[in-house]
Amino acid sequence: MTWQRRINGALVKFTGVQLTRARPAATSSSEEQAPAPAPEELVRPPADPGVDRLLVAPVFVMSPVRSGSTLLRSMLNAHPELHAPHELHVRRLTVGFGTALSRKAMEALGHNQADLEHMLWDRVLHRELVRSGKRTIVDKTPANAFAHTRIAACWPDARYIFLLRHPASIAASWYEADPVKRTREEAASDALRYMKAVQRAR
């Protein structure tokens, strides 16, 4: 009998309390850590665009939130050659190597993390376009304005539509969309943040 068992036995005998080892808490899916996106210094254009990219000349609507991009998306999607799906948020899709061996294997092929992320983004959009049966895809995710350099590096032939609205109108609309979630000041701050990102992209 180990000393731990003797102590536990004494505790049970004199206090009625027994110590048990706690099991590790199960990690919920919301707590799992996604791989971090590739650092900016790894971002570069495709080495061989004809092979590395399936998508040709995608279109990106760069706009702040609450600026009419959903209406514009619906109008563009009604065109027989334009597929404008819901917001895709591809910039949030990241790649993790998992092991040093997989990293070395990809480096031997000439791929860094940013290259692989760009291939993933391209494949997702290309699949969506092919399934639509149309010629050109249009992504109107407002947060793309914060990743304009990544998008331009991923698709050097990409085209852009800039949709602008007065910042005071954006802030008012953003606040009215959910007054419980954000104050007027927070809505104004968000509107300014998006406007600055769109301006940098322009």
PDB file of C-alpha atoms in Angstrom:
ATOM      1  CA  MET A   1       0.000   0.000   0.000  1.00  0.00           C
ATOM      2  CA  THR A   2       1.410   3.375  -0.944  1.00  0.00           C
ATOM      3  CA  TRP A   3       1.585   6.350   1.390  1.00  0.00           C
ATOM      4  CA  GLN A   4      -1.149   8.083  -0.614  1.00  0.00           C
ATOM      5  CA  ARG A   5      -3.529   5.195   0.034  1.00  0.00           C
ATOM      6  CA  ARG A   6      -2.667   5.128   3.746  1.00  0.00           C
ATOM      7  CA  ILE A   7      -3.377   8.845   4.043  1.00  0.00           C
ATOM      8  CA  ASN A   8      -6.617   8.509   2.100  1.00  0.00           C
ATOM      9  CA  GLY A   9      -7.662   5.585   4.304  1.00  0.00           C
ATOM     10  CA  ALA A  10      -7.001   7.641   7.432  1.00  0.00           C
ATOM     11  CA  LEU A  11      -9.022  10.543   6.027  1.00  0.00           C
ATOM     12  CA  VAL A  12     -11.974   8.254   5.296  1.00  0.00           C
ATOM     13  CA  LYS A  13     -11.756   6.705   8.782  1.00  0.00           C
ATOM     14  CA  PHE A  14     -11.572   9.965  10.753  1.00  0.00           C
ATOM     15  CA  THR A  15     -13.425  12.477   8.542  1.00  0.00           C
ATOM     16  CA  GLY A  16     -15.492  10.502   6.078  1.00  0.00           C
ATOM     17  CA  VAL A  17     -13.776  12.383   3.231  1.00  0.00           C
ATOM     18  CA  GLN A  18     -11.981  10.599   0.424  1.00  0.00           C
ATOM     19  CA  LEU A  19      -9.629  12.241  -2.077  1.00  0.00           C
ATOM     20  CA  THR A  20      -9.850  11.221  -5.712  1.00  0.00           C
ATOM     21  CA  ARG A  21      -7.725  12.264  -8.664  1.00  0.00           C
ATOM     22  CA  ALA A  22      -9.510  14.747 -10.892  1.00  0.00           C
ATOM     23  CA  ARG A  23      -9.858  13.727 -14.519  1.00  0.00           C
ATOM     24  CA  PRO A  24      -8.623  16.224 -17.111  1.00  0.00           C
ATOM     25  CA  ALA A  25     -11.473  18.369 -18.339  1.00  0.00           C
ATOM     26  CA  ALA A  26     -12.546  17.593 -21.870  1.00  0.00           C
ATOM     27  CA  THR A  27     -11.738  20.394 -24.259  1.00  0.00           C
ATOM     28  CA  SER A  28     -14.802  21.709 -26.016  1.00  0.00           C
ATOM     29  CA  SER A  29     -14.635  22.433 -29.730  1.00  0.00           C
ATOM     30  CA  SER A  30     -14.936  26.154 -28.996  1.00  0.00           C
ATOM     31  CA  GLU A  31     -11.768  25.987 -26.875  1.00  0.00           C
ATOM     32  CA  GLU A  32      -9.647  24.212 -29.481  1.00  0.00           C
ATOM     33  CA  GLN A  33      -6.915  26.421 -30.805  1.00  0.00           C
ATOM     34  CA  ALA A  34      -6.889  26.977 -34.543  1.00  0.00           C
ATOM     35  CA  PRO A  35      -3.518  27.461 -36.189  1.00  0.00           C
ATOM     36  CA  ALA A  36      -2.410  31.081 -36.357  1.00  0.00           C
ATOM     37  CA  PRO A  37      -2.514  32.665 -39.826  1.00  0.00           C
ATOM     38  CA  ALA A  38       0.760  32.949 -41.692  1.00  0.00           C
ATOM     39  CA  PRO A  39       2.872  35.969 -40.740  1.00  0.00           C
ATOM     40  CA  GLU A  40       3.039  38.796 -43.269  1.00  0.00           C
ATOM     41  CA  GLU A  41       6.692  38.152 -44.114  1.00  0.00           C
ATOM     42  CA  LEU A  42       5.684  34.803 -45.651  1.00  0.00           C
ATOM     43  CA  VAL A  43       3.074  36.338 -47.966  1.00  0.00           C
ATOM     44  CA  ARG A  44       4.051  36.340 -51.640  1.00  0.00           C
ATOM     45  CA  PRO A  45       2.443  35.976 -55.068  1.00  0.00           C
ATOM     46  CA  PRO A  46       1.997  32.460 -56.502  1.00  0.00           C
ATOM     47  CA  ALA A  47       5.226  31.016 -57.891  1.00  0.00           C
ATOM     48  CA  ASP A  48       3.374  29.588 -60.894  1.00  0.00           C
ATOM     49  CA  PRO A  49      -0.076  31.207 -61.240  1.00  0.00           C
ATOM     50  CA  GLY A  50      -1.150  28.869 -64.042  1.00  0.00           C
ATOM     51  CA  VAL A  51      -0.603  25.846 -61.784  1.00  0.00           C
ATOM     52  CA  ASP A  52      -1.051  27.299 -58.303  1.00  0.00           C
ATOM     53  CA  ARG A  53      -4.397  28.997 -58.994  1.00  0.00           C
ATOM     54  CA  LEU A  54      -7.616  27.532 -60.320  1.00  0.00           C
ATOM     55  CA  LEU A  55      -9.560  30.776 -60.005  1.00  0.00           C
ATOM     56  CA  VAL A  56      -9.179  33.413 -62.709  1.00  0.00           C
ATOM     57  CA  ALA A  57      -9.788  37.118 -62.016  1.00  0.00           C
ATOM     58  CA  PRO A  58     -12.067  36.908 -58.981  1.00  0.00           C
ATOM     59  CA  VAL A  59     -13.927  40.058 -57.925  1.00  0.00           C
ATOM     60  CA  PHE A  60     -13.872  41.472 -54.397  1.00  0.00           C
ATOM     61  CA  VAL A  61     -16.275  44.095 -53.096  1.00  0.00           C
ATOM     62  CA  MET A  62     -14.356  46.226 -50.612  1.00  0.00           C
ATOM     63  CA  SER A  63     -16.763  48.031 -48.338  1.00  0.00           C
ATOM     64  CA  PRO A  64     -17.434  48.931 -44.722  1.00  0.00           C
ATOM     65  CA  VAL A  65     -20.172  47.140 -42.830  1.00  0.00           C
ATOM     66  CA  ARG A  66     -23.705  48.513 -43.219  1.00  0.00           C
ATOM     67  CA  SER A  67     -22.905  50.134 -46.552  1.00  0.00           C
ATOM     68  CA  GLY A  68     -25.329  48.294 -48.832  1.00  0.00           C
ATOM     69  CA  SER A  69     -23.030  45.419 -49.786  1.00  0.00           C
ATOM     70  CA  THR A  70     -25.743  42.795 -49.262  1.00  0.00           C
ATOM     71  CA  LEU A  71     -28.052  44.562 -51.705  1.00  0.00           C
ATOM     72  CA  LEU A  72     -25.189  44.926 -54.198  1.00  0.00           C
ATOM     73  CA  ARG A  73     -24.364  41.223 -53.779  1.00  0.00           C
ATOM     74  CA  SER A  74     -27.965  40.264 -54.579  1.00  0.00           C
ATOM     75  CA  MET A  75     -27.968  42.476 -57.665  1.00  0.00           C
ATOM     76  CA  LEU A  76     -24.673  41.064 -58.927  1.00  0.00           C
ATOM     77  CA  ASN A  77     -25.736  37.491 -58.219  1.00  0.00           C
ATOM     78  CA  ALA A  78     -28.806  37.997 -60.443  1.00  0.00           C
ATOM     79  CA  HIS A  79     -26.461  38.364 -63.429  1.00  0.00           C
ATOM     80  CA  PRO A  80     -26.181  35.109 -65.407  1.00  0.00           C
ATOM     81  CA  GLU A  81     -22.365  35.168 -65.378  1.00  0.00           C
ATOM     82  CA  LEU A  82     -21.717  36.401 -61.805  1.00  0.00           C
ATOM     83  CA  HIS A  83     -21.862  34.220 -58.708  1.00  0.00           C
ATOM     84  CA  ALA A  84     -21.968  36.333 -55.551  1.00  0.00           C
ATOM     85  CA  PRO A  85     -22.541  34.011 -52.575  1.00  0.00           C
ATOM     86  CA  HIS A  86     -22.952  34.950 -48.931  1.00  0.00           C
ATOM     87  CA  GLU A  87     -19.895  36.286 -47.092  1.00  0.00           C
ATOM     88  CA  LEU A  88     -17.158  33.663 -47.343  1.00  0.00           C
ATOM     89  CA  HIS A  89     -14.553  34.903 -44.799  1.00  0.00           C
ATOM     90  CA  VAL A  90     -11.795  32.912 -46.522  1.00  0.00           C
ATOM     91  CA  ARG A  91      -9.122  35.072 -44.857  1.00  0.00           C
ATOM     92  CA  ARG A  92      -9.953  33.233 -41.632  1.00  0.00           C
ATOM     93  CA  LEU A  93      -9.068  29.855 -43.141  1.00  0.00           C
ATOM     94  CA  THR A  94      -5.600  28.964 -41.894  1.00  0.00           C
ATOM     95  CA  VAL A  95      -3.238  26.034 -42.309  1.00  0.00           C
ATOM     96  CA  GLY A  96      -1.240  24.222 -39.641  1.00  0.00           C
ATOM     97  CA  PHE A  97       1.646  21.859 -40.324  1.00  0.00           C
ATOM     98  CA  GLY A  98       1.044  19.666 -37.292  1.00  0.00           C
ATOM     99  CA  THR A  99       4.599  18.325 -37.225  1.00  0.00           C
ATOM    100  CA  ALA A 100       8.089  19.485 -38.139  1.00  0.00           C
ATOM    101  CA  LEU A 101       8.202  16.695 -40.725  1.00  0.00           C
ATOM    102  CA  SER A 102       5.184  18.040 -42.618  1.00  0.00           C
ATOM    103  CA  ARG A 103       6.707  21.526 -42.527  1.00  0.00           C
ATOM    104  CA  LYS A 104       9.982  20.210 -43.969  1.00  0.00           C
ATOM    105  CA  ALA A 105       8.112  18.244 -46.625  1.00  0.00           C
ATOM    106  CA  MET A 106       6.196  21.341 -47.766  1.00  0.00           C
ATOM    107  CA  GLU A 107       9.349  23.477 -47.704  1.00  0.00           C
ATOM    108  CA  ALA A 108      11.028  20.876 -49.914  1.00  0.00           C
ATOM    109  CA  LEU A 109       8.208  21.431 -52.404  1.00  0.00           C
ATOM    110  CA  GLY A 110       8.731  25.201 -52.157  1.00  0.00           C
ATOM    111  CA  HIS A 111       5.611  25.977 -50.102  1.00  0.00           C
ATOM    112  CA  ASN A 112       5.440  28.056 -46.954  1.00  0.00           C
ATOM    113  CA  GLN A 113       2.367  28.453 -44.734  1.00  0.00           C
ATOM    114  CA  ALA A 114       1.051  31.494 -46.637  1.00  0.00           C
ATOM    115  CA  ASP A 115       1.346  29.625 -49.949  1.00  0.00           C
ATOM    116  CA  LEU A 116      -0.721  26.752 -48.581  1.00  0.00           C
ATOM    117  CA  GLU A 117      -3.332  29.104 -47.131  1.00  0.00           C
ATOM    118  CA  HIS A 118      -3.644  30.840 -50.493  1.00  0.00           C
ATOM    119  CA  MET A 119      -4.079  27.482 -52.237  1.00  0.00           C
ATOM    120  CA  LEU A 120      -6.827  26.614 -49.764  1.00  0.00           C
ATOM    121  CA  TRP A 121      -8.594  29.965 -50.299  1.00  0.00           C
ATOM    122  CA  ASP A 122      -8.346  29.523 -54.064  1.00  0.00           C
ATOM    123  CA  ARG A 123      -9.726  25.981 -53.939  1.00  0.00           C
ATOM    124  CA  VAL A 124     -12.701  26.971 -51.760  1.00  0.00           C
ATOM    125  CA  LEU A 125     -13.701  29.863 -54.030  1.00  0.00           C
ATOM    126  CA  HIS A 126     -13.079  27.852 -57.197  1.00  0.00           C
ATOM    127  CA  ARG A 127     -15.277  24.995 -55.965  1.00  0.00           C
ATOM    128  CA  GLU A 128     -18.051  27.449 -55.102  1.00  0.00           C
ATOM    129  CA  LEU A 129     -17.801  29.011 -58.563  1.00  0.00           C
ATOM    130  CA  VAL A 130     -17.786  25.686 -60.427  1.00  0.00           C
ATOM    131  CA  ARG A 131     -20.833  24.483 -58.503  1.00  0.00           C
ATOM    132  CA  SER A 132     -22.691  27.656 -59.472  1.00  0.00           C
ATOM    133  CA  GLY A 133     -22.118  27.072 -63.199  1.00  0.00           C
ATOM    134  CA  LYS A 134     -21.239  30.744 -63.688  1.00  0.00           C
ATOM    135  CA  ARG A 135     -18.099  32.420 -65.014  1.00  0.00           C
ATOM    136  CA  THR A 136     -16.960  34.864 -62.286  1.00  0.00           C
ATOM    137  CA  ILE A 137     -17.113  34.792 -58.498  1.00  0.00           C
ATOM    138  CA  VAL A 138     -17.713  37.905 -56.403  1.00  0.00           C
ATOM    139  CA  ASP A 139     -16.901  37.930 -52.670  1.00  0.00           C
ATOM    140  CA  LYS A 140     -18.331  40.807 -50.681  1.00  0.00           C
ATOM    141  CA  THR A 141     -17.082  40.016 -47.152  1.00  0.00           C
ATOM    142  CA  PRO A 142     -16.571  43.485 -45.562  1.00  0.00           C
ATOM    143  CA  ALA A 143     -13.681  42.249 -43.404  1.00  0.00           C
ATOM    144  CA  ASN A 144     -11.701  41.554 -46.599  1.00  0.00           C
ATOM    145  CA  ALA A 145     -10.680  45.215 -46.438  1.00  0.00           C
ATOM    146  CA  PHE A 146      -8.429  44.276 -43.520  1.00  0.00           C
ATOM    147  CA  ALA A 147      -6.733  41.609 -45.658  1.00  0.00           C
ATOM    148  CA  HIS A 148      -6.417  43.479 -48.955  1.00  0.00           C
ATOM    149  CA  THR A 149      -2.662  42.859 -49.203  1.00  0.00           C
ATOM    150  CA  ARG A 150      -3.153  39.107 -48.703  1.00  0.00           C
ATOM    151  CA  ILE A 151      -5.925  39.020 -51.302  1.00  0.00           C
ATOM    152  CA  ALA A 152      -3.830  40.958 -53.821  1.00  0.00           C
ATOM    153  CA  ALA A 153      -0.886  38.607 -53.230  1.00  0.00           C
ATOM    154  CA  CYS A 154      -3.072  35.519 -53.511  1.00  0.00           C
ATOM    155  CA  TRP A 155      -4.782  36.617 -56.735  1.00  0.00           C
ATOM    156  CA  PRO A 156      -2.630  39.146 -58.640  1.00  0.00           C
ATOM    157  CA  ASP A 157      -5.336  39.272 -61.335  1.00  0.00           C
ATOM    158  CA  ALA A 158      -8.168  40.050 -58.889  1.00  0.00           C
ATOM    159  CA  ARG A 159     -10.565  42.915 -59.613  1.00  0.00           C
ATOM    160  CA  TYR A 160     -12.162  45.211 -57.051  1.00  0.00           C
ATOM    161  CA  ILE A 161     -15.353  47.161 -56.505  1.00  0.00           C
ATOM    162  CA  PHE A 162     -15.216  49.830 -53.814  1.00  0.00           C
ATOM    163  CA  LEU A 163     -18.549  50.560 -52.183  1.00  0.00           C
ATOM    164  CA  LEU A 164     -18.610  53.659 -49.984  1.00  0.00           C
ATOM    165  CA  ARG A 165     -21.164  55.240 -47.655  1.00  0.00           C
ATOM    166  CA  HIS A 166     -21.026  58.253 -45.369  1.00  0.00           C
ATOM    167  CA  PRO A 167     -19.436  57.171 -42.061  1.00  0.00           C
ATOM    168  CA  ALA A 168     -22.170  58.820 -39.966  1.00  0.00           C
ATOM    169  CA  SER A 169     -24.789  56.733 -41.788  1.00  0.00           C
ATOM    170  CA  ILE A 170     -22.699  53.580 -41.290  1.00  0.00           C
ATOM    171  CA  ALA A 171     -22.354  54.255 -37.563  1.00  0.00           C
ATOM    172  CA  ALA A 172     -26.077  54.958 -37.129  1.00  0.00           C
ATOM    173  CA  SER A 173     -27.048  51.814 -39.050  1.00  0.00           C
ATOM    174  CA  TRP A 174     -24.507  49.663 -37.184  1.00  0.00           C
ATOM    175  CA  TYR A 175     -25.834  50.883 -33.828  1.00  0.00           C
ATOM    176  CA  GLU A 176     -29.484  50.416 -34.812  1.00  0.00           C
ATOM    177  CA  ALA A 177     -28.778  46.873 -36.020  1.00  0.00           C
ATOM    178  CA  ASP A 178     -28.118  45.789 -32.409  1.00  0.00           C
ATOM    179  CA  PRO A 179     -28.218  48.558 -29.749  1.00  0.00           C
ATOM    180  CA  VAL A 180     -27.670  45.977 -27.002  1.00  0.00           C
ATOM    181  CA  LYS A 181     -24.470  44.656 -28.571  1.00  0.00           C
ATOM    182  CA  ARG A 182     -22.749  48.021 -29.136  1.00  0.00           C
ATOM    183  CA  THR A 183     -23.065  51.610 -27.969  1.00  0.00           C
ATOM    184  CA  ARG A 184     -23.238  54.547 -30.358  1.00  0.00           C
ATOM    185  CA  GLU A 185     -19.586  55.285 -29.580  1.00  0.00           C
ATOM    186  CA  GLU A 186     -18.558  51.706 -30.351  1.00  0.00           C
ATOM    187  CA  ALA A 187     -20.550  51.780 -33.582  1.00  0.00           C
ATOM    188  CA  ALA A 188     -18.825  55.029 -34.603  1.00  0.00           C
ATOM    189  CA  SER A 189     -15.416  53.555 -33.752  1.00  0.00           C
ATOM    190  CA  ASP A 190     -16.134  50.432 -35.821  1.00  0.00           C
ATOM    191  CA  ALA A 191     -17.381  52.520 -38.744  1.00  0.00           C
ATOM    192  CA  LEU A 192     -14.175  54.550 -38.717  1.00  0.00           C
ATOM    193  CA  ARG A 193     -12.038  51.411 -38.486  1.00  0.00           C
ATOM    194  CA  TYR A 194     -13.718  49.905 -41.553  1.00  0.00           C
ATOM    195  CA  MET A 195     -13.584  53.171 -43.503  1.00  0.00           C
ATOM    196  CA  LYS A 196      -9.843  53.477 -42.863  1.00  0.00           C
ATOM    197  CA  ALA A 197      -9.268  49.873 -43.979  1.00  0.00           C
ATOM    198  CA  VAL A 198     -11.229  50.421 -47.205  1.00  0.00           C
ATOM    199  CA  GLN A 199      -9.315  53.638 -47.851  1.00  0.00           C
ATOM    200  CA  ARG A 200      -5.987  51.827 -47.408  1.00  0.00           C
ATOM    201  CA  ALA A 201      -7.170  49.153 -49.830  1.00  0.00           C
ATOM    202  CA  ARG A 202      -8.074  51.837 -52.402  1.00  0.00           C
TER     203      ARG A 202
END
